[in-house]
């Protein structure tokens, strides 16, 4: 097998070498970028197995990939990045909307014309000595009503390999573009030319990059330009840049939603089928929930997506969603047999690992994969490592790239062209205090308020007062391509269009702590108990009590059979402290004030309602 997913429509004729496009706009754009960047060669990627094999061999020969022991991890590779290129660079991520107000206070805005001039300066000659790859890709099933097309120009074969896993990539997409389908323009360079203006060459390095980095979105023209980083979402421009920042603006303009959400399918003991979309900030258990193994009898959870969802109203009036990606680009540390055995099983082979540790037997390891660390490893920087080294063996943001089709829990409808109908939307943060284990919104407007106020605590609470909050509305703070307050307004507009067909909305918090500082709720597979209550609420068979902050499970409404939780612990999970919540309302008002008069009046009304009922 190869790194492309043979079960998907990704490949063209492996024996035909395309030299250009019959689409005049695409060809003119490629020619323009080539004149600017001056590559030695241009390759039009076809998405074939042969192509993936040739690129992986090229990268192994150059020392940029390490082939893992095929007995342990067939057709899998390890990449080690420059220590200066290990994560998203949010301070170098720009939204270049024509109007600064469209970017809003939570985005870095730059004037488009000035930024274009700056980019032309850094991109000039940046591909000298390198090959330019033209990567056509589809976000979502080919030809689906919610899907979108794009083309990434890159000088990184590592990026091409990853794009072959993360998207439906290849010749078929080029054919669709040449038939007139619209597409998004994305350009990427590692910013490390091998030949200078004078023709003097320099050797290749293990991980080419540049200290100066730009991740630039032009939402009005649907373009992305990325320079200086070869890592993750900085370089895989289909991911956060297109699928969220650009797509969120497309959704605003066209009446749909591009969201940082997992998608799962739930099957009840009675055989009922339900679909959920859920938004969680980083370190809140999103991937674990997307691959949940329920602990309660009769329930089954299947995976549709672990990171991004595109949602659009269908002909039946309901909200339908797709996972626009074709693979998982997951954080390795903390992913293990205990926390997420499904993810571990998914990575059996055909996987690209980045910045994890290398075992002496040629396999990989990272913190959390097993309870006990090996006696010796080569760490993510290529240095000897033992458990006494005093540093982590894998980088905290180390990653795995693997096809979603390899996931044992993947749903049979995960690639349905029209998506799946959404029954519930879930928001969650990481809160030690205040926020209950689960609450249902009383209305779509109340649900939007819940999403807009997602947060995690940066500091511990004291004397019953909530700690300092790190806001991440809808888990979209780094990824919304326009003014966040306008985004809230767009959600309200979508809800109005959906009317009585709108999904139910819930909020969860797996991380509430007790007086001893430990987590009250066991989490992981036990979270299925909370999902069960949500489904029963949708079915109308579970009772709830109305509180100032939403609808909570009635006494004995949550299935806790077999859990060692005292009544006091359960009461703590759902306790609503008036003083602490009123303080939180003040913090929410301060946060809303950052957006001025753009905050939808409906959200300020929801805040006023919470305050009123807390004081009642």
Coordinates of N, CA, C and O in Angstrom, one line a residue, residues 11-18 46-51 54 171:
X11 N -6.9 9.1 -7.7 CA -5.8 8.9 -8.7 C -6.3 9.1 -10.1 O -7.4 9.0 -10.5
X12 N -5.3 9.6 -10.9 CA -5.4 9.7 -12.3 C -4.6 8.6 -13.0 O -4.3 7.6 -12.4
X13 N -4.3 8.8 -14.2 CA -3.5 7.8 -15.0 C -2.1 7.9 -14.5 O -1.4 8.9 -14.8
X14 N -1.6 6.9 -13.8 CA -0.2 7.0 -13.3 C 0.9 7.1 -14.3 O 2.0 7.5 -14.1
X15 N 0.5 6.7 -15.6 CA 1.5 6.7 -16.6 C 1.5 8.0 -17.5 O 2.3 8.1 -18.4
X16 N 0.6 8.9 -17.2 CA 0.6 10.1 -18.0 C 1.1 11.2 -17.2 O 0.7 11.5 -16.1
X17 N 2.1 12.0 -17.8 CA 2.7 13.1 -17.1 C 2.1 14.4 -17.7 O 2.4 14.8 -18.8
X18 N 1.3 15.0 -16.9 CA 0.6 16.2 -17.4 C 1.7 17.4 -17.4 O 2.5 17.5 -16.4
X46 N -0.8 14.0 -9.8 CA -2.0 13.3 -10.3 C -2.6 12.4 -9.2 O -3.6 11.8 -9.4
X47 N -2.0 12.4 -8.0 CA -2.6 11.7 -6.8 C -2.4 10.2 -6.9 O -3.1 9.5 -6.2
X48 N -1.5 9.7 -7.8 CA -1.4 8.3 -8.0 C -0.6 7.6 -6.9 O 0.2 8.3 -6.2
X49 N -0.7 6.3 -6.8 CA 0.2 5.6 -5.9 C 1.7 5.7 -6.3 O 2.6 5.8 -5.5
X50 N 1.9 5.6 -7.6 CA 3.2 5.7 -8.1 C 3.9 7.0 -7.7 O 5.0 7.1 -7.3
X51 N 3.1 8.1 -7.8 CA 3.6 9.4 -7.4 C 4.0 9.5 -5.9 O 5.0 10.0 -5.6
X54 N 7.2 7.6 -5.4 CA 8.4 8.3 -5.8 C 8.8 9.4 -4.9 O 9.9 9.6 -4.6
X171 N -5.8 14.0 -10.4 CA -6.2 14.3 -11.7 C -7.6 14.6 -11.9 O -8.0 15.5 -12.6

